[in-house]
């Protein structure tokens, strides 16, 4: 399993969400963040006064995926977040040792899978038969 962490421009979020979903990601976490890299902030004018904005607004995506779709998801982020300008962002890929879906107890690949029938509680006498 991999944890893909992407820092992108907020304006590219919707396109990236569509692309990673199409690439096979079944879920992700989005956090509004601020930071800088090579872009190093910018100068803004507000009511006639100039001020320097050192930390720019960005969006951080955290996407846990099985190894077999990691490259597709990385490519989807890279392709759709790219505007060709400084500040497009970065993608980091980390090995993910464990995952646990708290509600069902599913672990590892089953915990990050989008199919709720993969739960050990979904079968005979399991969760589905109790709530269904």
XYZ file of C-alpha atoms in Angstrom:
132
model
C 0.000 0.000 0.000
C 1.052 3.581 -0.613
C 0.116 6.908 0.923
C 0.148 9.572 -1.752
C 0.431 13.094 -0.365
C -0.097 15.889 -2.872
C 0.139 19.632 -2.320
C -1.703 21.457 -5.111
C -3.262 24.795 -6.016
C -6.814 25.122 -4.662
C -8.091 25.999 -8.133
C -7.106 22.514 -9.392
C -8.890 20.559 -6.629
C -12.076 19.577 -8.480
C -10.193 18.368 -11.549
C -7.760 16.363 -9.417
C -10.596 14.780 -7.401
C -12.284 13.605 -10.608
C -9.009 12.282 -12.025
C -7.941 10.286 -8.950
C -11.415 8.789 -8.625
C -11.277 7.734 -12.277
C -7.790 6.280 -11.640
C -9.250 3.992 -8.957
C -8.820 5.810 -5.645
C -11.781 5.035 -3.417
C -11.334 7.867 -0.942
C -9.082 10.659 0.184
C -8.633 13.404 2.744
C -8.405 17.083 1.792
C -6.887 19.726 4.061
C -6.525 23.437 3.398
C -2.908 24.375 4.104
C -0.507 27.268 3.544
C 3.110 27.079 2.521
C 5.836 28.028 0.106
C 8.423 26.410 -2.086
C 10.177 27.919 -5.075
C 7.269 30.352 -5.449
C 8.286 32.105 -2.187
C 5.053 34.054 -1.701
C 3.848 37.132 -3.518
C 3.106 40.824 -3.051
C -0.531 41.882 -2.717
C -2.124 45.324 -2.740
C -4.978 45.977 -0.312
C -6.591 49.423 -0.053
C -3.582 51.009 -1.680
C -1.021 49.406 0.638
C 1.384 46.710 -0.483
C 2.049 43.742 1.743
C 3.944 40.514 1.283
C 2.136 37.186 1.532
C 4.821 34.659 2.466
C 2.629 31.572 2.903
C 0.334 30.844 -0.018
C -2.916 28.883 0.211
C -2.623 25.290 -1.011
C -4.636 22.089 -0.711
C -3.146 18.893 0.709
C -4.531 15.560 -0.478
C -3.815 12.311 1.337
C -4.730 9.246 -0.700
C -4.208 5.679 0.550
C -4.087 3.239 -2.364
C -3.125 -0.357 -3.096
C 0.273 -0.756 -4.769
C -1.279 -1.833 -8.079
C -2.978 1.535 -8.724
C -0.442 3.877 -7.103
C 1.251 4.892 -10.375
C -2.115 5.592 -12.053
C -3.166 7.833 -9.157
C 0.195 9.650 -9.108
C -0.051 10.265 -12.851
C -3.654 11.491 -12.476
C -2.590 14.041 -9.848
C 0.425 15.159 -11.855
C -1.491 15.524 -15.112
C -4.476 17.421 -13.716
C -2.674 19.655 -11.180
C -0.173 20.850 -13.793
C -0.664 24.394 -15.085
C 2.962 24.767 -16.165
C 3.600 27.544 -13.666
C 5.687 27.742 -10.504
C 3.563 26.731 -7.526
C 1.742 23.802 -9.143
C 2.756 21.670 -6.160
C 4.434 18.424 -5.215
C 3.552 14.747 -4.867
C 5.118 12.579 -2.162
C 4.748 8.798 -2.067
C 5.191 6.913 1.200
C 5.002 3.228 2.033
C 1.900 2.580 4.125
C 2.529 -0.196 6.632
C -0.972 -0.633 8.025
C -4.510 0.616 7.607
C -7.555 -0.038 9.790
C -11.180 0.792 9.040
C -12.438 1.559 12.549
C -16.115 0.723 11.934
C -15.592 -2.790 10.543
C -12.158 -3.794 11.737
C -11.006 -4.293 8.134
C -7.233 -4.104 7.842
C -4.741 -3.135 5.187
C -6.000 -3.444 1.570
C -9.554 -4.218 2.706
C -9.536 -1.079 4.864
C -8.763 1.206 1.928
C -10.945 -0.600 -0.626
C -14.100 1.138 -1.757
C -16.263 -1.986 -1.747
C -18.118 -2.313 1.587
C -18.811 -6.000 0.877
C -15.093 -6.673 1.462
C -15.714 -6.430 5.203
C -15.564 -9.667 7.209
C -18.830 -8.479 8.787
C -20.658 -8.221 5.456
C -21.307 -11.928 4.911
C -23.570 -14.494 6.539
C -24.702 -13.264 9.949
C -22.546 -10.174 9.580
C -23.326 -6.476 9.555
C -25.431 -6.483 6.371
C -27.796 -9.159 7.639
C -28.274 -7.242 10.902
C -29.047 -3.844 9.337
C -30.601 -4.894 6.041
